[in-house]
PDB file of C-alpha atoms and ligand atoms in Angstrom:
ATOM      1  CA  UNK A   1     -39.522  30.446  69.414  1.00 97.00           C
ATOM      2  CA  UNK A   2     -36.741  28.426  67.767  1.00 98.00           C
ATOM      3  CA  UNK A   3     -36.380  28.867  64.366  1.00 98.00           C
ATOM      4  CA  UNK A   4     -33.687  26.479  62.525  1.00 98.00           C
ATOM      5  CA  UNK A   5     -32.209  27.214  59.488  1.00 98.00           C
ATOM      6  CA  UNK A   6     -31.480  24.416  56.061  1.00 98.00           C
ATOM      7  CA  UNK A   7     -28.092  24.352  57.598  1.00 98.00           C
ATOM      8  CA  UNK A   8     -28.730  23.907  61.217  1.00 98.00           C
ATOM      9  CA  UNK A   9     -31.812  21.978  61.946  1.00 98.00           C
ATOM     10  CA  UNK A  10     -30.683  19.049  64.004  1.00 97.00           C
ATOM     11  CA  UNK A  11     -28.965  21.746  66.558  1.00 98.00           C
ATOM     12  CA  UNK A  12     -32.059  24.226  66.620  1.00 98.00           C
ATOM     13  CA  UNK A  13     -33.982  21.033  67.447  1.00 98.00           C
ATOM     14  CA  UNK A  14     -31.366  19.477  70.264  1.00 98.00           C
ATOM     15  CA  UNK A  15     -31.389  23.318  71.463  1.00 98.00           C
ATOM     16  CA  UNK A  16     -35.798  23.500  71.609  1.00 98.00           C
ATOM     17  CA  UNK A  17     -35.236  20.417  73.933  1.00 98.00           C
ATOM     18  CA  UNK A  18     -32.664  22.206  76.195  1.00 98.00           C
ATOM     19  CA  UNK A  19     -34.473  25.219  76.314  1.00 97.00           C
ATOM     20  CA  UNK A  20     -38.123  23.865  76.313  1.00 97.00           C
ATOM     21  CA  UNK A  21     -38.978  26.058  73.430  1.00 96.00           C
ATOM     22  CA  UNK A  22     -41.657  25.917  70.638  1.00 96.00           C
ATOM     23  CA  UNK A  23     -39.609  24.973  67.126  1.00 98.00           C
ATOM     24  CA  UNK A  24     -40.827  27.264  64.018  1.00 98.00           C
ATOM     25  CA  UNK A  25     -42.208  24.532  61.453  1.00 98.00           C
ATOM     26  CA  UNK A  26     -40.173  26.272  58.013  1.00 98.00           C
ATOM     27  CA  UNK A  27     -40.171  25.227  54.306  1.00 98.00           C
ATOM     28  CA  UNK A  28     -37.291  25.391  52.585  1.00 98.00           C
ATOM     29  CA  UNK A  29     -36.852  24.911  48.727  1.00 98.00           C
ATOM     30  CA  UNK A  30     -34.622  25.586  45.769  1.00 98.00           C
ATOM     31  CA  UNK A  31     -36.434  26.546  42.731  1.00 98.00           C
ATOM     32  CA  UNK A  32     -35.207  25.108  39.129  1.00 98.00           C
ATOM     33  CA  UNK A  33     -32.902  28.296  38.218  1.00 98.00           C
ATOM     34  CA  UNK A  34     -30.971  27.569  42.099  1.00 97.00           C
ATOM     35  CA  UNK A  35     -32.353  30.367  43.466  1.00 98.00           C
ATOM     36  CA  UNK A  36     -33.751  29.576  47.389  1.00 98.00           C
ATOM     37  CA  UNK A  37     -36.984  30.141  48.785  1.00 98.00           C
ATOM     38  CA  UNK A  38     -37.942  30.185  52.946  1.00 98.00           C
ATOM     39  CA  UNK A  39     -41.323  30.458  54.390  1.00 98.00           C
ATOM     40  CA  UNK A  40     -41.829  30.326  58.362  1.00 98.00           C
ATOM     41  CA  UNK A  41     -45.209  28.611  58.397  1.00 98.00           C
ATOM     42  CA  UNK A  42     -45.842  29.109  62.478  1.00 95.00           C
ATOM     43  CA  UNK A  43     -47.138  32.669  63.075  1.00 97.00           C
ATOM     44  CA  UNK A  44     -43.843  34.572  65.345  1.00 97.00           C
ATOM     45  CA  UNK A  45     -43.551  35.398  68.472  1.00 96.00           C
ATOM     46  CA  UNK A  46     -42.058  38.590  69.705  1.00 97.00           C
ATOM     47  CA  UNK A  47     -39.041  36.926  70.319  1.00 96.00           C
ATOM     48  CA  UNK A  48     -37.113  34.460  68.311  1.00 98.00           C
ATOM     49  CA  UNK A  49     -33.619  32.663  68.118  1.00 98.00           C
ATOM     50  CA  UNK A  50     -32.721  31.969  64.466  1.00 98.00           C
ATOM     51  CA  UNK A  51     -29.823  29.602  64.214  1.00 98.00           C
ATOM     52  CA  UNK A  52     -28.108  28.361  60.912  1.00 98.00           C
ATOM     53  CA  UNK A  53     -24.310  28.027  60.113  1.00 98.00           C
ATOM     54  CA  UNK A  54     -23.183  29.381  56.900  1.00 98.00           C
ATOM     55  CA  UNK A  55     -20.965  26.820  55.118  1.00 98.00           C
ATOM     56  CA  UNK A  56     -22.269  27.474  51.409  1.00 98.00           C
ATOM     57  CA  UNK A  57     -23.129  30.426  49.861  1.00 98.00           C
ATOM     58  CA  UNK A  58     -26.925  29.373  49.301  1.00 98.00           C
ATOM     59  CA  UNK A  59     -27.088  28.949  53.448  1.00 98.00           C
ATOM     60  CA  UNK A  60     -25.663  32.493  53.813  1.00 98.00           C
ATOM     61  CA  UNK A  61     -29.258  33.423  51.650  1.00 98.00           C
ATOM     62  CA  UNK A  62     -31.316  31.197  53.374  1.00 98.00           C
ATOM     63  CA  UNK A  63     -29.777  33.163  56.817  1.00 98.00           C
ATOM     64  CA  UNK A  64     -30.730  36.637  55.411  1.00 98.00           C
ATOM     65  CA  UNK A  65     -34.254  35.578  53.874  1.00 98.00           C
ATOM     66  CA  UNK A  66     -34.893  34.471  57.192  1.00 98.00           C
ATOM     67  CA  UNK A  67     -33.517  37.752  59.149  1.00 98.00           C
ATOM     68  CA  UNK A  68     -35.530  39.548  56.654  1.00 98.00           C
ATOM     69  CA  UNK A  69     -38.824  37.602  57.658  1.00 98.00           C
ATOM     70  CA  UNK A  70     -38.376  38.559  61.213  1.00 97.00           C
ATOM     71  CA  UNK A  71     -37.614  41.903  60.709  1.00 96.00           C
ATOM     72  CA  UNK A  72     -39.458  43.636  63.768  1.00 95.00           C
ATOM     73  CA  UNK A  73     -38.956  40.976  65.902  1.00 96.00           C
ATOM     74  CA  UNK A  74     -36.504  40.600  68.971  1.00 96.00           C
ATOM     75  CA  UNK A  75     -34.047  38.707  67.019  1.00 97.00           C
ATOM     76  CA  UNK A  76     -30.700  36.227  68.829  1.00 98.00           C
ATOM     77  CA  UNK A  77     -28.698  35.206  65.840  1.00 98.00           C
ATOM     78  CA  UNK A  78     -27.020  31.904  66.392  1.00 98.00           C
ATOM     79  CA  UNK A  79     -24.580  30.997  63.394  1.00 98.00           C
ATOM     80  CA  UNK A  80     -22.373  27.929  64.515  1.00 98.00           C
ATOM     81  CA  UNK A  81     -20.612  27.804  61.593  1.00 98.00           C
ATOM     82  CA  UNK A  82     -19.128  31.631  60.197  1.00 98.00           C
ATOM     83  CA  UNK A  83     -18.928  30.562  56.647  1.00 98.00           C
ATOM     84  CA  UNK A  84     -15.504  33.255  55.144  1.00 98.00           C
ATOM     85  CA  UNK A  85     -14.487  33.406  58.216  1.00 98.00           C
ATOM     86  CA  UNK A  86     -10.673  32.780  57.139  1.00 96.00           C
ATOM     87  CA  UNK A  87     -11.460  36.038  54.521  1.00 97.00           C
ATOM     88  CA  UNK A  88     -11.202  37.908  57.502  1.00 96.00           C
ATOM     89  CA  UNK A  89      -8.619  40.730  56.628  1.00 95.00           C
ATOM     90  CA  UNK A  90      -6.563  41.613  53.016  1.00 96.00           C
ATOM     91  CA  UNK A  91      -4.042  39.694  52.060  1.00 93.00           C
ATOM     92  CA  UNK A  92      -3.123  40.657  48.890  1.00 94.00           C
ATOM     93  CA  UNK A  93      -4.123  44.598  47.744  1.00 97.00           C
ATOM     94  CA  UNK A  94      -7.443  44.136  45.833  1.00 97.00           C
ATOM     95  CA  UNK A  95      -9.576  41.702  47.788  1.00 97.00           C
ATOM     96  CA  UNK A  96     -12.639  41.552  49.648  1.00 97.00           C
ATOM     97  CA  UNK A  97     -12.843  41.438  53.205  1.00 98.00           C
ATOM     98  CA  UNK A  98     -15.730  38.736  53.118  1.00 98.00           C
ATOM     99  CA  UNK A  99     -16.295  38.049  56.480  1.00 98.00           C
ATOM    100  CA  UNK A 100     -17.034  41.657  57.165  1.00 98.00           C
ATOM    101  CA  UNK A 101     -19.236  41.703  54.125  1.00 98.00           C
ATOM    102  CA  UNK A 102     -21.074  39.304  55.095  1.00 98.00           C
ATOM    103  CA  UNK A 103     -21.468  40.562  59.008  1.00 97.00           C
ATOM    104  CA  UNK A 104     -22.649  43.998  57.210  1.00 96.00           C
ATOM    105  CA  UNK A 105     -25.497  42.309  55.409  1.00 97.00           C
ATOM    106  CA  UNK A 106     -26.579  40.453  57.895  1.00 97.00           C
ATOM    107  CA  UNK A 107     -26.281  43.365  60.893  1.00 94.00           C
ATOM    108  CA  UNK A 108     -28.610  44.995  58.189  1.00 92.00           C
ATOM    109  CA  UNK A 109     -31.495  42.920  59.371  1.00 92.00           C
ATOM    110  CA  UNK A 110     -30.646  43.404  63.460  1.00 95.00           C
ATOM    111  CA  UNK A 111     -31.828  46.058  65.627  1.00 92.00           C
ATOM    112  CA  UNK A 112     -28.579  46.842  67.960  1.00 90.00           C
ATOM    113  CA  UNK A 113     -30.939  45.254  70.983  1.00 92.00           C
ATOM    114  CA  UNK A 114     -30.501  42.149  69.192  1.00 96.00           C
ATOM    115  CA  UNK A 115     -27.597  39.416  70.033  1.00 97.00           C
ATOM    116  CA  UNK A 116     -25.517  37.546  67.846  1.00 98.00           C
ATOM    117  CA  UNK A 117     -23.521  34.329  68.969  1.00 98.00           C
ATOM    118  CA  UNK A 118     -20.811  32.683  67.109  1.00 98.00           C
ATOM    119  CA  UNK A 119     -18.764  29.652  67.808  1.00 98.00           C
ATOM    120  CA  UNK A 120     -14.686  29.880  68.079  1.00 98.00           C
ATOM    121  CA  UNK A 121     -14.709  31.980  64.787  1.00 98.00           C
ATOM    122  CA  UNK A 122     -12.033  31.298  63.113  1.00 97.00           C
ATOM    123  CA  UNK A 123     -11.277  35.514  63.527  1.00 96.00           C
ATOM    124  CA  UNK A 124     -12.616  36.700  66.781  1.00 96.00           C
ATOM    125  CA  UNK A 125     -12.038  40.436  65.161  1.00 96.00           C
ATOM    126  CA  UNK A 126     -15.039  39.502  62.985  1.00 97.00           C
ATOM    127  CA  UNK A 127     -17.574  40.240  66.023  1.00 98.00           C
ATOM    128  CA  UNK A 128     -16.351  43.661  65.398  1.00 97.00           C
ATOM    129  CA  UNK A 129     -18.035  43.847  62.361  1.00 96.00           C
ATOM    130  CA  UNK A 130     -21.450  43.806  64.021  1.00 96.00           C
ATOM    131  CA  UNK A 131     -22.787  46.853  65.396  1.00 94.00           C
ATOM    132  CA  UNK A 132     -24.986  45.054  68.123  1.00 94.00           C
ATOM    133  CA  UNK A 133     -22.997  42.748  70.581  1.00 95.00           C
ATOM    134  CA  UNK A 134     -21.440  39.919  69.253  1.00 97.00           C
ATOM    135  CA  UNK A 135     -20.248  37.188  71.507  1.00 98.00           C
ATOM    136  CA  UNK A 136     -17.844  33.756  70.706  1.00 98.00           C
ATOM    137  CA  UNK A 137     -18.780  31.212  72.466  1.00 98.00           C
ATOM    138  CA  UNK A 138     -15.560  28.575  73.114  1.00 98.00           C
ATOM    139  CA  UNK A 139     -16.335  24.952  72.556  1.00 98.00           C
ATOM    140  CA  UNK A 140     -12.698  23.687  73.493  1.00 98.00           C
ATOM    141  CA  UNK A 141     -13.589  22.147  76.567  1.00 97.00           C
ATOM    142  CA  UNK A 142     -16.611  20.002  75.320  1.00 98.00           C
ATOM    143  CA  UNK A 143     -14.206  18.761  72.705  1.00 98.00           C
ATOM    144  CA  UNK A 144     -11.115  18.606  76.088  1.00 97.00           C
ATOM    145  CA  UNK A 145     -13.907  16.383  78.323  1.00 96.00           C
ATOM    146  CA  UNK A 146     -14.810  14.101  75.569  1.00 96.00           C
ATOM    147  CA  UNK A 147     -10.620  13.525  74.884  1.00 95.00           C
ATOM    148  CA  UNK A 148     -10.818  13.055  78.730  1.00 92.00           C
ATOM    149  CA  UNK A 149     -12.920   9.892  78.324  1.00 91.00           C
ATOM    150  CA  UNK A 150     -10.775   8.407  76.163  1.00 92.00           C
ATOM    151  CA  UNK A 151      -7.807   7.237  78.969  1.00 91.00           C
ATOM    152  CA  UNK A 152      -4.956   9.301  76.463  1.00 96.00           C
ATOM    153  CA  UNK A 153      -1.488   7.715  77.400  1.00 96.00           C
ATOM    154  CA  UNK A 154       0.599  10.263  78.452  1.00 96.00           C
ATOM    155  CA  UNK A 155      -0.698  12.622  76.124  1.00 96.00           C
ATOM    156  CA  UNK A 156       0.757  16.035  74.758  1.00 96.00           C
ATOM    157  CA  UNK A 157      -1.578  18.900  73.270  1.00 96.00           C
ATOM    158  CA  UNK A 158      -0.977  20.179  70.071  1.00 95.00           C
ATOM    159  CA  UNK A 159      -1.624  23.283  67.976  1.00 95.00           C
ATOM    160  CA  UNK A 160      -0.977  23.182  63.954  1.00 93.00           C
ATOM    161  CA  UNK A 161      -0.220  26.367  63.514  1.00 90.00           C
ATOM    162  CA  UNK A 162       0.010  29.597  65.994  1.00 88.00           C
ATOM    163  CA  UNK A 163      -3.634  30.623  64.896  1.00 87.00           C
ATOM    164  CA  UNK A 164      -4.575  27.604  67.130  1.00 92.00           C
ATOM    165  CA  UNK A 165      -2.664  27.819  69.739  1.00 93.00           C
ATOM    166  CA  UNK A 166      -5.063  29.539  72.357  1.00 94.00           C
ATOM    167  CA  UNK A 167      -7.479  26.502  71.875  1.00 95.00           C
ATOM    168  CA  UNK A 168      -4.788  23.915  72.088  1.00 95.00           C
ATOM    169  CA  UNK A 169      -3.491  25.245  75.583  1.00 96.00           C
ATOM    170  CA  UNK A 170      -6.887  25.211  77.198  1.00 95.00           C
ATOM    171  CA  UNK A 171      -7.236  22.008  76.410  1.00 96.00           C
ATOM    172  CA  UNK A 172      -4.362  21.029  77.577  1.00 96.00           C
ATOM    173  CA  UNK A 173      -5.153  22.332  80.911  1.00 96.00           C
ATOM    174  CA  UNK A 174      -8.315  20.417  81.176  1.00 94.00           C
ATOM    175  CA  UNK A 175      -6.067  17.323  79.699  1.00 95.00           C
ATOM    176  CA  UNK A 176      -3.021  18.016  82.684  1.00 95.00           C
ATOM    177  CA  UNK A 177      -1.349  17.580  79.790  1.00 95.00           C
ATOM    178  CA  UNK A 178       1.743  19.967  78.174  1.00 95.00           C
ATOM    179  CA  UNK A 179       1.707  21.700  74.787  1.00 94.00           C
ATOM    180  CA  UNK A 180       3.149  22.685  71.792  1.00 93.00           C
ATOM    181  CA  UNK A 181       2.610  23.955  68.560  1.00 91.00           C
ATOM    182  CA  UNK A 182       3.417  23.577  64.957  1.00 91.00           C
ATOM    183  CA  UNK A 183       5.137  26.149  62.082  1.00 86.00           C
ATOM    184  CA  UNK A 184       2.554  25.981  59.617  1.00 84.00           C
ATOM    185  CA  UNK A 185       2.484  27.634  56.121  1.00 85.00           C
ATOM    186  CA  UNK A 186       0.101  27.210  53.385  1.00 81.00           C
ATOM    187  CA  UNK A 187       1.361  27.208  49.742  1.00 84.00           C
ATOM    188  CA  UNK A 188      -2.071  26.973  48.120  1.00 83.00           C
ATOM    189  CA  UNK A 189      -5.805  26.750  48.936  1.00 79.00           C
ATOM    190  CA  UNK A 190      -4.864  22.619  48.921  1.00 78.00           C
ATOM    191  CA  UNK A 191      -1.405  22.428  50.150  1.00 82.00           C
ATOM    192  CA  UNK A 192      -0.094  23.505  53.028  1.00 80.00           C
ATOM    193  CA  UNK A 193       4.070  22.628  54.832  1.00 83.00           C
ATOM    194  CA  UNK A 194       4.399  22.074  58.002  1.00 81.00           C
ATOM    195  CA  UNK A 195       8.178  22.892  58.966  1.00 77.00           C
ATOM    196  CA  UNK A 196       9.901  19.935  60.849  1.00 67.00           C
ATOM    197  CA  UNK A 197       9.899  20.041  64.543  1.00 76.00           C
ATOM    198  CA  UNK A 198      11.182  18.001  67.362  1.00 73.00           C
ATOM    199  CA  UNK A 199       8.423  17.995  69.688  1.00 74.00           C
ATOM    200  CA  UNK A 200       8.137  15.995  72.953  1.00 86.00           C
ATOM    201  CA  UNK A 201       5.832  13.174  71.612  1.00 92.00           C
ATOM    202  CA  UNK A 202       7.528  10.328  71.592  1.00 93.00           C
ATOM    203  CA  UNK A 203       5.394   7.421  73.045  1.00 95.00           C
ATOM    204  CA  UNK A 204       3.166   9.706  73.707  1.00 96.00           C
ATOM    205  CA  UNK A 205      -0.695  10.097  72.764  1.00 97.00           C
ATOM    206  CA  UNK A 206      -0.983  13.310  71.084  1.00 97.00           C
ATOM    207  CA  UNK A 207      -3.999  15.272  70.599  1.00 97.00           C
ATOM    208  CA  UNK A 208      -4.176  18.157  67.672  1.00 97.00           C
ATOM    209  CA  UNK A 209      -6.640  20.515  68.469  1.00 97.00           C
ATOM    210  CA  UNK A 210      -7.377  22.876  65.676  1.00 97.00           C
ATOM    211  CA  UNK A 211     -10.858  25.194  65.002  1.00 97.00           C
ATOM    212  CA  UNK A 212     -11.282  23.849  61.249  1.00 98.00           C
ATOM    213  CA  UNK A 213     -10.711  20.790  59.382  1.00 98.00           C
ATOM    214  CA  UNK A 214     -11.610  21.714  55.775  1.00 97.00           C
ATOM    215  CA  UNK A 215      -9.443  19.678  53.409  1.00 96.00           C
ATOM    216  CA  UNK A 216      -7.684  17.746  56.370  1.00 96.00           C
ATOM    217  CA  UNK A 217      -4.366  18.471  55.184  1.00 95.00           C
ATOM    218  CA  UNK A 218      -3.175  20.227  58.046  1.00 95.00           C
ATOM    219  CA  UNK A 219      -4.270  17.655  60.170  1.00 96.00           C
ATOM    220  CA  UNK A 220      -2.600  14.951  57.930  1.00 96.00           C
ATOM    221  CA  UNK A 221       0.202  16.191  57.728  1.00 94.00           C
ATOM    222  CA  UNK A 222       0.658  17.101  61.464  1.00 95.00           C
ATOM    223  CA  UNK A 223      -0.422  13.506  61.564  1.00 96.00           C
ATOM    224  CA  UNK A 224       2.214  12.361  59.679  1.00 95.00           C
ATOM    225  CA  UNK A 225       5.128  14.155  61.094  1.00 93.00           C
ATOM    226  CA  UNK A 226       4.080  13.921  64.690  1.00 94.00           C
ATOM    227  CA  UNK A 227       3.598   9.737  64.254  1.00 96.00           C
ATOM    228  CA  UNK A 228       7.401   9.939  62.291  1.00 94.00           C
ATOM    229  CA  UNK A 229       8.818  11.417  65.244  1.00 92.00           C
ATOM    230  CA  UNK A 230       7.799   8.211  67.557  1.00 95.00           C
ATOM    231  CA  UNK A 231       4.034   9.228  68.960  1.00 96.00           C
ATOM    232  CA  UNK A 232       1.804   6.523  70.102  1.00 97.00           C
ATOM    233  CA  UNK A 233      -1.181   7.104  69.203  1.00 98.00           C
ATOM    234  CA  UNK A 234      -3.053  10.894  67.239  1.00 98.00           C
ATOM    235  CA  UNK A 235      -6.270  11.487  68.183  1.00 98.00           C
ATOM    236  CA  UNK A 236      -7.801  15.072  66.351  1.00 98.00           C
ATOM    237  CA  UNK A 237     -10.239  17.681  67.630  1.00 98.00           C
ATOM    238  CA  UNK A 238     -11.820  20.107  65.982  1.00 98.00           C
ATOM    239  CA  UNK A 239     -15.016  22.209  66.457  1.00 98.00           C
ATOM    240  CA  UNK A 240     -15.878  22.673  62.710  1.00 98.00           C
ATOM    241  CA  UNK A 241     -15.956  19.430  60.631  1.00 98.00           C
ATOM    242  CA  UNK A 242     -16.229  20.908  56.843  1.00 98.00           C
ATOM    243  CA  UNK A 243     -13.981  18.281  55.892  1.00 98.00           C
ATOM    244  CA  UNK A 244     -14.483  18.382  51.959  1.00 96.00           C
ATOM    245  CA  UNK A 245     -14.506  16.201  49.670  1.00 96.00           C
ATOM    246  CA  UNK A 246     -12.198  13.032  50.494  1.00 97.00           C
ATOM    247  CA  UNK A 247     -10.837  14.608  54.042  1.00 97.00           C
ATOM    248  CA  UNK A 248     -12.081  12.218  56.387  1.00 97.00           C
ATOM    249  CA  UNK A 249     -10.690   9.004  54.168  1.00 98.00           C
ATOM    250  CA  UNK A 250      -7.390  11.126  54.111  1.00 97.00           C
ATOM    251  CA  UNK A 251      -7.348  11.833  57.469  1.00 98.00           C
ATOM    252  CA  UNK A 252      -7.591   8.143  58.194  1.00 98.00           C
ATOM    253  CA  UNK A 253      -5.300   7.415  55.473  1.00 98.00           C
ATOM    254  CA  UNK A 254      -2.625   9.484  57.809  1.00 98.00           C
ATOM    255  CA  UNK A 255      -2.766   7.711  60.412  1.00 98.00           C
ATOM    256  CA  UNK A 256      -5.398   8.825  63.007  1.00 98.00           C
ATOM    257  CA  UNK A 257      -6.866   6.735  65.936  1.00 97.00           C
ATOM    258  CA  UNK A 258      -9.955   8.698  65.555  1.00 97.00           C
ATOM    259  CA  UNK A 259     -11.639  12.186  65.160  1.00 98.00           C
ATOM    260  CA  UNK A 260     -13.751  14.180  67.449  1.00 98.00           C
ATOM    261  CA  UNK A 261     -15.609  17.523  66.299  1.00 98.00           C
ATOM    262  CA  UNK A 262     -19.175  19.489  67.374  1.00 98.00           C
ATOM    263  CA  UNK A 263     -22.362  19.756  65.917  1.00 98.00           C
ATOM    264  CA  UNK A 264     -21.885  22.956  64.474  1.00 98.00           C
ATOM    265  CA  UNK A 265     -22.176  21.801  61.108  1.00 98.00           C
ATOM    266  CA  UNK A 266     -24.277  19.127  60.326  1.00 96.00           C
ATOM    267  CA  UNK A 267     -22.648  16.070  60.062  1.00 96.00           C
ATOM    268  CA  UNK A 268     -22.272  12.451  60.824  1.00 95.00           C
ATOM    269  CA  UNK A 269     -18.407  13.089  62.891  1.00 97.00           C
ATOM    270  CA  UNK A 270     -19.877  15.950  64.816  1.00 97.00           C
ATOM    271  CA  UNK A 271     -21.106  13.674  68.190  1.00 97.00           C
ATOM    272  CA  UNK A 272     -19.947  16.609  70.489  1.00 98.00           C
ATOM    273  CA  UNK A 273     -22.930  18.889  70.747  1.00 98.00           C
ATOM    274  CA  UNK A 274     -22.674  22.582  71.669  1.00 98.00           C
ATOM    275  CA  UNK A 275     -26.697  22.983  72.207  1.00 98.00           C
ATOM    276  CA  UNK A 276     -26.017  23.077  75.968  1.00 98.00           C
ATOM    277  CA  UNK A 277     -23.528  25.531  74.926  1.00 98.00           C
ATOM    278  CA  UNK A 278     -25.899  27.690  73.370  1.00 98.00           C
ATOM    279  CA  UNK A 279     -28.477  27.017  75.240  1.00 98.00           C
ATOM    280  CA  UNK A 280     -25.995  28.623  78.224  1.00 98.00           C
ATOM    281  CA  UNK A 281     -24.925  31.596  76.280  1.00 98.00           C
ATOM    282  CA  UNK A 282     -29.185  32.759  75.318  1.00 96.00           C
ATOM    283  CA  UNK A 283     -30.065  32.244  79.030  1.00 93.00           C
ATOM    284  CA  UNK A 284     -27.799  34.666  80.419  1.00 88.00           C
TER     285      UNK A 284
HETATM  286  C1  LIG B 301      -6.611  27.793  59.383  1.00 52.39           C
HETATM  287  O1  LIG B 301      -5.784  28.545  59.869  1.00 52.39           O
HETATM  288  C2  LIG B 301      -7.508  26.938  60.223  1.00 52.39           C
HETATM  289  O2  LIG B 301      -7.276  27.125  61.582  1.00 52.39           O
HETATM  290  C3  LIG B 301      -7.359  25.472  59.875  1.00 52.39           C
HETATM  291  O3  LIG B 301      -6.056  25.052  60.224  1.00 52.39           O
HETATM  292  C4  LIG B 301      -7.560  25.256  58.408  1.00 52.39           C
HETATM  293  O4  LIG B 301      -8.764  25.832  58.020  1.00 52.39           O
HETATM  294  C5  LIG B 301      -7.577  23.774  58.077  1.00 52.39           C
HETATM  295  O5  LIG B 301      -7.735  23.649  56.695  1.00 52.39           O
HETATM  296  P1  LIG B 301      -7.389  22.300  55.963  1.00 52.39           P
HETATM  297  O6  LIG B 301      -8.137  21.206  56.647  1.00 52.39           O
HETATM  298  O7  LIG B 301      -7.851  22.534  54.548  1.00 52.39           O
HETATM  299  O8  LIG B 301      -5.911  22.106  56.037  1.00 52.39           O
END
C-alpha cells in the first residue's frame, strides 16, 4: 500500500502505477489555529511505503503524523525532498544541527527493519543519522538523458560550487562531454559570489548541474558569468526545484535557454520523474 503524503501526492500516485500498488485514500486538513490534521481512511496493510518530501515545516508534521499512524507496520520511508538538509553540520558555535534533528524524530517512528530512501540529499552524511538503513538514491542521469535529447552543441558540464561537483561529472560522462566547476561563496542566505573563472565555454552549450535551486541565484549568476565569457547557449539541471519566490522569472531573466528538474517536489518545472527511480530502489 502506497500512502502519499500533502507534499508528494502526484509521485506516490505515478509510483502506485509503476508498482501496481493499491494508493491509501488520506485526508489532509489545516485547522483555523494552523495546526495539521491526517487521517488514512483505507484500513493498512502490513506493509506500506509512505512518501512525502519535506519542503515546509507543516510537511515535516504531516510526515511524522503519518509515521505515527503506521506505527506497527512494516514501514519504507520515501522523502524526495530532505527539507534542512543544508543544516547539516555547525557552522557557527550555538546552532542546531537540523537535519539530524529532524532524522531523530522521524527514526523515532521506524523499527530498524524498516528502509528509508532519500534523493541526492543535499548531505549524504545525513543517512547517518538514521539508525535503520538509509539509502540516496542518484537522479543525475535521468536529468543527463533528458539533456541528451536536447542535441547540446558542443557542450561542457558544469558544477557551481565543489559541493556539486560529483553530480556534474557523472553527467558529463553520460553527456561525452568535459567538466568544470565553479568557486562559489555565499555572503548571505540571498546572495551568494561566484569568483571569476576562465572556463572552456566559449561557443559552447553549457549545462550547470546543481542538486538545489532555491533562490536561483547561484544559477544566475553562473548564468551570467559563464554567457560573459562567450557560451552559446545555458541550459540548467537540477533535481530539487524549490525555486522561491521570483527564481524561475530570475533565472530566465539571466539568461537561460531552459530548465530541467525532477518531480521530487511538486511542481510545474519538475517533468523529469524519479517514480521509476523509486520504484527501482523498493523492489530490490
Ligand atoms: C548549496 O550548496 C546547494 O547545492 C545549491 O547550490 C543552493 O542550495 C542553491 O541555492 P540558491 O538557488 O538559493 O542559490
Amino acid at each position: 500500500m502506497i500512502i502519499g503524503g500533502p507534499a508528494s501526492q502526484l509521485l506516490a500516485s505515478k509510483l502506485a502505477v509503476i508498482l501496481n500498488q493499491y494508493l491509501a485514500l488520506c485526508d489532509y486538513r489545516i485547522f483555523p489555529d494552523g495546526e495539521v490534521y491526517s487521517r488514512i481512511i483505507t484500513e493498512l496493510d502490513e506493509n506500506v511505503i509512505i512518501i512525502q518530501s519535506t519542503p515546509t515545516d507543516r510537511d515535516i508534521i504531516y510526515l511524522l503524523q503519518l509515521l505515527d499512524i503506521c506505527q506497527g507496520k512494516n514501514v519504507s520511508l520515501v522523502i524526495p525532498y530532505y527539507g534542512y538538509s543544508r543544516q547539516d553540520k555547525i557552522f557557527k558555535g550555538g546552532e542546531a544541527v537540523t537535519a539530524r534533528a529532524l532524522a531523530k524524530a522521524v527514526d523515532h517512528s521506524l523499527s530498524n527493519d524498516s528502509r528509508v530512501y532519500l534523493i541526492n540529499v543535499h548531505a549524504p552524511s545525513i543517512l547517518n543519522y538514521f539508525s535503520c538503513r538509509a539509502e540516496n538514491l542518484d537522479a543525475t542521469p535521468l536529468l543527463a538523458n533528458a539533456m541528451k535529447s536536447l542535441c547540446l552543441q558542443n557542450p561542457i558540464v558544469i558544477s557551481p560550487d565543489k559541493g556539486a561537483m560529483a553530480m556534474a561529472q557523472s553527467a558529463a560522462i553520460y553527456l561525452d562531454a568535459p567538466c568544470d566547476y565553479l568557486q562559489k561563496t555565499r555572503l548571505s542566505d540571498t546572495d551568494i559570489l561566484i569568483a571569476p573563472k576562465e572556463a572552456d565555454v566559449k561557443s559552447r552549450d553549457v549545462v550547470i548541474f546543481d542538486d538545489i535551486i532555491s533562490t536561483g541565484e547561484t544559477m544566475a549568476s553562473a548564468t551570467t558569468m559563464l554567457l560573459n565569457q562567450g557560451a552559446n547557449r545555458i541550459f540548467l539541471a537540477a533535481v530539487h526545484p524549490v525555486l522561491i519566490g521570483s527564481a524561475l522569472i530570475k533565472l530566465y531573466r539571466s539568461g537561460v535557454s531552459s530548465v530541467l528538474a525532477t518531480d521530487t517536489l511538486d511542481k510545474a518545472i519538475g517533468t523529469i520523474s524519479v517514480s521509476t527511480l523509486i520504484a527501482q530502489a523498493l523492489k530490490q
